[in-house]
């Protein structure tokens, strides 16, 4: 029985296969180089997206820790002695402050997501544009 040395997909060399296929008027090396740049662009965009995701998770963790601390502090303040009217006013102040902080946190996280998505999309958009320029150049070269 034959022994398989590794994953055949990882050992596959498209340039060797395409090099054996001599197609007149087709620059196989430029096609392979273009596809390599496509893969590099997708990899870079994925890396940026992953780093953005990590930053968002870190920030969410910080927000949750802060919220827990704020709740503990608020409970202490509300349990302090005072008239029912003073407690109600204090409670309203605490709720208003918590609501405003929540909106600010949501806004910040939304901006982080948008920034991360924009950066990743810019890499892909640039590569698509470059790829279209490469196709135009290849067509012009084939005409000549």
Coordinates of N, CA and C in Angstrom, one line a residue:
X1 N 0.8 -1.2 0.0 CA 0.0 0.0 0.0 C 0.9 1.2 0.0
X2 N 0.6 2.2 -0.8 CA 1.4 3.4 -0.9 C 1.1 4.3 0.2
X3 N 2.1 5.0 0.7 CA 2.1 5.9 1.8 C 1.9 7.3 1.3
X4 N 0.9 8.1 1.8 CA 0.7 9.5 1.4 C 1.6 10.3 2.3
X5 N 2.5 11.1 1.7 CA 3.4 11.9 2.5 C 2.8 13.1 3.2
X6 N 1.8 13.7 2.6 CA 1.2 14.9 3.1 C 0.0 15.3 2.4
X7 N -0.5 16.5 2.7 CA -1.7 17.0 2.0 C -1.4 17.3 0.6
X8 N -2.1 16.6 -0.4 CA -1.8 16.9 -1.8 C -2.2 18.3 -2.2
X9 N -3.1 19.0 -1.5 CA -3.5 20.3 -1.9 C -2.4 21.3 -1.5
X10 N -1.7 21.0 -0.4 CA -0.7 21.9 0.0 C 0.6 21.8 -0.8
X11 N 0.8 20.6 -1.5 CA 1.9 20.3 -2.3 C 1.7 20.7 -3.7
X12 N 0.5 21.1 -4.1 CA 0.1 21.4 -5.5 C 0.8 22.7 -5.9
X13 N 1.5 22.7 -7.0 CA 2.2 23.8 -7.6 C 1.5 24.2 -8.9
X14 N 0.6 25.2 -8.9 CA -0.1 25.6 -10.1 C 0.9 26.1 -11.2
X15 N 2.0 26.7 -10.8 CA 2.9 27.2 -11.9 C 3.5 26.1 -12.6
X16 N 3.8 25.0 -12.0 CA 4.4 23.8 -12.7 C 3.3 23.2 -13.6
X17 N 2.1 23.1 -13.2 CA 1.0 22.6 -14.1 C 0.8 23.5 -15.2
X18 N 0.7 24.8 -15.0 CA 0.5 25.8 -16.0 C 1.7 25.9 -16.9
X19 N 2.9 25.7 -16.4 CA 4.1 25.8 -17.2 C 4.1 24.7 -18.2
X20 N 3.6 23.5 -17.9 CA 3.5 22.4 -18.8 C 2.5 22.6 -19.9
X21 N 1.5 23.5 -19.7 CA 0.5 23.8 -20.7 C 1.0 25.1 -21.4
X22 N 1.5 24.9 -22.5 CA 2.0 26.1 -23.3 C 0.8 26.6 -24.1
X23 N 0.2 27.7 -23.7 CA -0.9 28.3 -24.4 C -0.3 29.6 -25.0
X24 N -0.4 29.7 -26.4 CA 0.1 30.9 -27.0 C -0.6 32.1 -26.6
X25 N 0.1 33.2 -26.4 CA -0.5 34.5 -26.1 C -1.0 34.6 -24.6
X26 N -0.7 33.6 -23.8 CA -1.1 33.7 -22.4 C 0.1 33.7 -21.5
X27 N 0.2 34.7 -20.7 CA 1.4 34.9 -19.8 C 1.0 34.2 -18.5
X28 N 1.3 32.9 -18.4 CA 0.9 32.1 -17.2 C 1.6 32.7 -15.9
X29 N 2.8 33.1 -16.0 CA 3.5 33.7 -14.8 C 2.7 34.9 -14.3
X30 N 2.3 35.8 -15.2 CA 1.6 37.0 -14.7 C 0.2 36.6 -14.1
X31 N -0.4 35.6 -14.6 CA -1.7 35.1 -14.0 C -1.5 34.6 -12.6
X32 N -0.4 33.8 -12.5 CA -0.1 33.2 -11.2 C 0.3 34.3 -10.2
X33 N 1.1 35.3 -10.7 CA 1.5 36.4 -9.8 C 0.3 37.2 -9.4
X34 N -0.7 37.4 -10.3 CA -1.9 38.1 -10.0 C -2.7 37.4 -8.9
X35 N -2.9 36.1 -9.1 CA -3.6 35.4 -8.1 C -2.9 35.3 -6.7
X36 N -1.6 35.3 -6.7 CA -0.9 35.4 -5.5 C -1.1 36.7 -4.8
X37 N -1.1 37.8 -5.5 CA -1.4 39.1 -4.9 C -2.9 39.2 -4.4
X38 N -3.8 38.5 -5.1 CA -5.2 38.4 -4.6 C -5.2 37.7 -3.3
X39 N -4.5 36.6 -3.2 CA -4.5 35.9 -1.9 C -3.9 36.7 -0.8
X40 N -2.8 37.4 -1.1 CA -2.1 38.3 -0.1 C -3.1 39.4 0.3
X41 N -3.9 40.0 -0.6 CA -4.8 41.0 -0.2 C -5.9 40.5 0.7
X42 N -6.4 39.3 0.4 CA -7.5 38.7 1.2 C -6.9 38.4 2.6
X43 N -5.7 37.9 2.6 CA -5.1 37.6 3.9 C -4.9 38.8 4.7
X44 N -4.4 39.9 4.1 CA -4.2 41.1 4.8 C -5.5 41.7 5.3
X45 N -6.6 41.6 4.5 CA -7.9 42.1 4.9 C -8.4 41.3 6.1
X46 N -8.3 40.0 6.0 CA -8.7 39.1 7.1 C -7.9 39.4 8.4
X47 N -6.7 39.7 8.3 CA -5.8 40.0 9.5 C -6.3 41.3 10.1
X48 N -6.6 42.3 9.3 CA -7.1 43.6 9.8 C -8.5 43.4 10.5
X49 N -9.3 42.6 9.9 CA -10.7 42.3 10.4 C -10.5 41.6 11.8
X50 N -9.6 40.6 11.8 CA -9.4 39.9 13.1 C -8.9 40.8 14.2
X51 N -7.9 41.6 13.8 CA -7.4 42.6 14.8 C -8.5 43.5 15.3
X52 N -9.3 44.0 14.4 CA -10.4 44.9 14.8 C -11.4 44.2 15.7
X53 N -11.7 42.9 15.4 CA -12.6 42.1 16.3 C -12.0 42.0 17.7
X54 N -10.7 41.7 17.7 CA -10.0 41.6 19.0 C -10.1 42.9 19.8
X55 N -9.9 44.0 19.2 CA -9.9 45.3 19.8 C -11.4 45.6 20.4
X56 N -12.3 45.2 19.6 CA -13.7 45.4 20.0 C -14.1 44.5 21.2
X57 N -13.6 43.3 21.2 CA -13.9 42.4 22.3 C -13.2 42.9 23.6
X58 N -11.9 43.4 23.4 CA -11.2 44.0 24.6 C -12.0 45.2 25.2
X59 N -12.5 46.0 24.2 CA -13.2 47.2 24.7 C -14.5 46.9 25.4
X60 N -15.2 45.9 24.8 CA -16.5 45.4 25.4 C -16.2 44.9 26.8
X61 N -15.1 44.2 27.0 CA -14.7 43.6 28.3 C -14.5 44.8 29.3
X62 N -13.8 45.8 28.8 CA -13.6 47.0 29.7 C -14.9 47.7 30.1
X63 N -15.8 47.8 29.1 CA -17.1 48.4 29.4 C -17.9 47.6 30.4
X64 N -17.9 46.3 30.2 CA -18.6 45.5 31.2 C -18.0 45.5 32.6
X65 N -16.7 45.6 32.7 CA -16.1 45.7 34.0 C -16.5 47.1 34.6
X66 N -16.5 48.1 33.9 CA -16.8 49.5 34.3 C -18.3 49.5 34.8
X67 N -19.2 48.9 34.0 CA -20.6 48.8 34.3 C -20.8 48.1 35.7
X68 N -20.1 47.0 35.9 CA -20.2 46.3 37.1 C -19.8 47.1 38.3
X69 N -18.7 47.9 38.1 CA -18.2 48.8 39.2 C -19.2 49.9 39.4
X70 N -19.8 50.4 38.4 CA -20.8 51.5 38.5 C -22.0 51.0 39.2
X71 N -22.4 49.8 38.9 CA -23.6 49.3 39.6 C -23.4 49.1 41.1
X72 N -22.2 48.6 41.4 CA -21.9 48.4 42.8 C -21.8 49.7 43.6
X73 N -21.3 50.7 42.9 CA -21.2 52.1 43.5 C -22.6 52.6 43.7
X74 N -23.4 52.5 42.6 CA -24.8 53.0 42.7 C -25.6 52.4 43.8
X75 N -25.5 51.1 43.9 CA -26.2 50.4 45.0 C -25.8 50.9 46.4
X76 N -24.5 51.2 46.5 CA -24.0 51.8 47.8 C -24.6 53.1 48.0
X77 N -24.7 54.0 47.0 CA -25.2 55.3 47.1 C -26.7 55.3 47.4
X78 N -27.4 54.4 46.8 CA -28.9 54.4 47.0 C -29.2 53.8 48.3
X79 N -28.4 52.9 48.9 CA -28.7 52.4 50.2 C -28.4 53.3 51.3
X80 N -27.7 54.4 51.0 CA -27.4 55.4 52.1 C -28.6 56.0 52.6
X81 N -28.6 56.4 53.8 CA -29.7 57.0 54.5 C -30.2 58.3 53.8
X82 N -31.4 58.5 53.8 CA -32.0 59.7 53.2 C -33.5 59.5 53.0
X83 N -34.1 60.6 52.7 CA -35.6 60.6 52.5 C -35.9 59.9 51.2
X84 N -37.2 59.4 51.1 CA -37.6 58.8 49.9 C -37.4 59.7 48.7
X85 N -37.7 61.0 48.9 CA -37.5 61.9 47.8 C -36.1 62.1 47.3
X86 N -35.2 62.1 48.3 CA -33.7 62.2 48.0 C -33.3 60.9 47.3
X87 N -33.8 59.8 47.7 CA -33.4 58.5 47.1 C -33.9 58.5 45.6
X88 N -35.1 58.9 45.4 CA -35.7 59.0 44.1 C -34.9 59.9 43.2
X89 N -34.6 61.0 43.7 CA -33.8 62.0 42.9 C -32.4 61.4 42.5
X90 N -31.8 60.8 43.5 CA -30.5 60.2 43.3 C -30.6 59.0 42.3
X91 N -31.6 58.2 42.4 CA -31.9 57.1 41.4 C -32.0 57.7 40.0
X92 N -32.8 58.8 39.9 CA -33.0 59.4 38.5 C -31.7 59.9 38.0
X93 N -30.8 60.5 38.8 CA -29.5 60.9 38.4 C -28.6 59.8 37.9
X94 N -28.6 58.7 38.7 CA -27.8 57.5 38.4 C -28.3 56.9 37.1
X95 N -29.6 56.8 36.9 CA -30.1 56.2 35.6 C -29.8 57.0 34.4
X96 N -29.9 58.4 34.6 CA -29.6 59.3 33.5 C -28.1 59.1 33.1
X97 N -27.2 59.1 34.1 CA -25.8 59.0 33.9 C -25.4 57.7 33.2
X98 N -26.1 56.6 33.7 CA -25.8 55.2 33.1 C -26.3 55.2 31.7
X99 N -27.4 55.8 31.4 CA -28.0 55.8 30.0 C -27.0 56.6 29.1
X100 N -26.5 57.7 29.5 CA -25.6 58.5 28.7 C -24.3 57.8 28.5
X101 N -23.8 57.1 29.5 CA -22.5 56.3 29.3 C -22.8 55.2 28.3
X102 N -23.9 54.5 28.4 CA -24.3 53.4 27.5 C -24.3 53.9 26.1
X103 N -24.9 55.0 25.8 CA -25.0 55.6 24.5 C -23.6 55.9 24.0
X104 N -22.7 56.5 24.8 CA -21.4 56.8 24.4 C -20.6 55.5 24.1
X105 N -20.8 54.4 24.9 CA -20.1 53.2 24.7 C -20.6 52.5 23.3
X106 N -21.9 52.6 23.1 CA -22.4 52.0 21.9 C -21.9 52.8 20.7
X107 N -21.8 54.1 20.8 CA -21.3 54.9 19.7 C -19.8 54.5 19.4
X108 N -19.0 54.4 20.5 CA -17.6 54.1 20.4 C -17.4 52.7 19.7
X109 N -18.1 51.7 20.2 CA -18.0 50.4 19.6 C -18.5 50.4 18.1
X110 N -19.5 51.1 17.8 CA -20.0 51.2 16.4 C -18.9 51.8 15.5
X111 N -18.3 52.8 16.0 CA -17.2 53.5 15.3 C -16.0 52.5 15.1
X112 N -15.7 51.7 16.1 CA -14.6 50.8 16.0 C -14.9 49.7 14.9
X113 N -16.2 49.2 14.9 CA -16.6 48.3 13.9 C -16.5 48.9 12.5
X114 N -17.0 50.1 12.3 CA -17.0 50.7 11.0 C -15.6 51.0 10.6
X115 N -14.7 51.4 11.4 CA -13.3 51.6 11.1 C -12.6 50.3 10.6
X116 N -12.8 49.3 11.4 CA -12.2 48.0 11.0 C -12.7 47.5 9.7
X117 N -14.0 47.6 9.4 CA -14.6 47.2 8.2 C -14.1 48.0 7.0
X118 N -14.0 49.3 7.2 CA -13.5 50.2 6.2 C -12.1 49.9 5.8
X119 N -11.2 49.7 6.8 CA -9.8 49.4 6.5 C -9.7 48.0 5.7
X120 N -10.4 47.0 6.1 CA -10.4 45.8 5.4 C -10.9 45.9 4.0
X121 N -12.0 46.6 3.8 CA -12.6 46.8 2.5 C -11.7 47.6 1.6
X122 N -10.9 48.6 2.1 CA -10.0 49.4 1.3 C -8.9 48.5 0.7
X123 N -8.4 47.5 1.5 CA -7.4 46.6 0.9 C -8.0 45.9 -0.3
X124 N -9.2 45.3 -0.1 CA -9.8 44.5 -1.2 C -10.2 45.4 -2.4
X125 N -10.6 46.6 -2.1 CA -11.0 47.5 -3.2 C -9.8 47.9 -4.0
X126 N -8.7 48.2 -3.4 CA -7.4 48.5 -4.0 C -7.0 47.3 -4.9
X127 N -7.1 46.1 -4.4 CA -6.6 44.9 -5.1 C -7.5 44.7 -6.3
X128 N -8.8 44.9 -6.2 CA -9.7 44.7 -7.3 C -9.4 45.7 -8.4
X129 N -9.1 46.9 -8.0 CA -8.7 47.9 -9.0 C -7.4 47.5 -9.7
X130 N -6.4 47.1 -8.9 CA -5.2 46.7 -9.5 C -5.4 45.5 -10.4
X131 N -6.2 44.5 -10.0 CA -6.5 43.4 -10.9 C -7.2 43.7 -12.2
X132 N -8.1 44.7 -12.2 CA -8.7 45.2 -13.4 C -7.7 45.9 -14.3
X133 N -6.7 46.6 -13.7 CA -5.7 47.2 -14.5 C -4.8 46.2 -15.1
X134 N -4.5 45.1 -14.4 CA -3.7 44.0 -14.9 C -4.4 43.3 -16.1
X135 N -5.7 43.1 -16.0 CA -6.5 42.5 -17.1 C -6.4 43.4 -18.3
X136 N -6.6 44.8 -18.1 CA -6.5 45.7 -19.2 C -5.1 45.6 -19.9
X137 N -4.1 45.6 -19.1 CA -2.7 45.5 -19.6 C -2.5 44.2 -20.4
X138 N -3.0 43.1 -19.9 CA -2.9 41.8 -20.5 C -3.6 41.8 -21.9
X139 N -4.8 42.4 -21.9 CA -5.5 42.5 -23.2 C -4.7 43.4 -24.2
X140 N -4.2 44.5 -23.7 CA -3.4 45.4 -24.6 C -2.2 44.7 -25.1
X141 N -1.6 43.9 -24.3 CA -0.4 43.2 -24.7 C -0.7 42.1 -25.7
X142 N -1.9 41.4 -25.5 CA -2.3 40.4 -26.4 C -2.6 41.0 -27.8
X143 N -3.1 42.2 -27.8 CA -3.5 42.8 -29.1 C -2.2 43.2 -29.9
X144 N -1.2 43.5 -29.1 CA 0.1 44.0 -29.8 C 0.9 42.9 -30.3

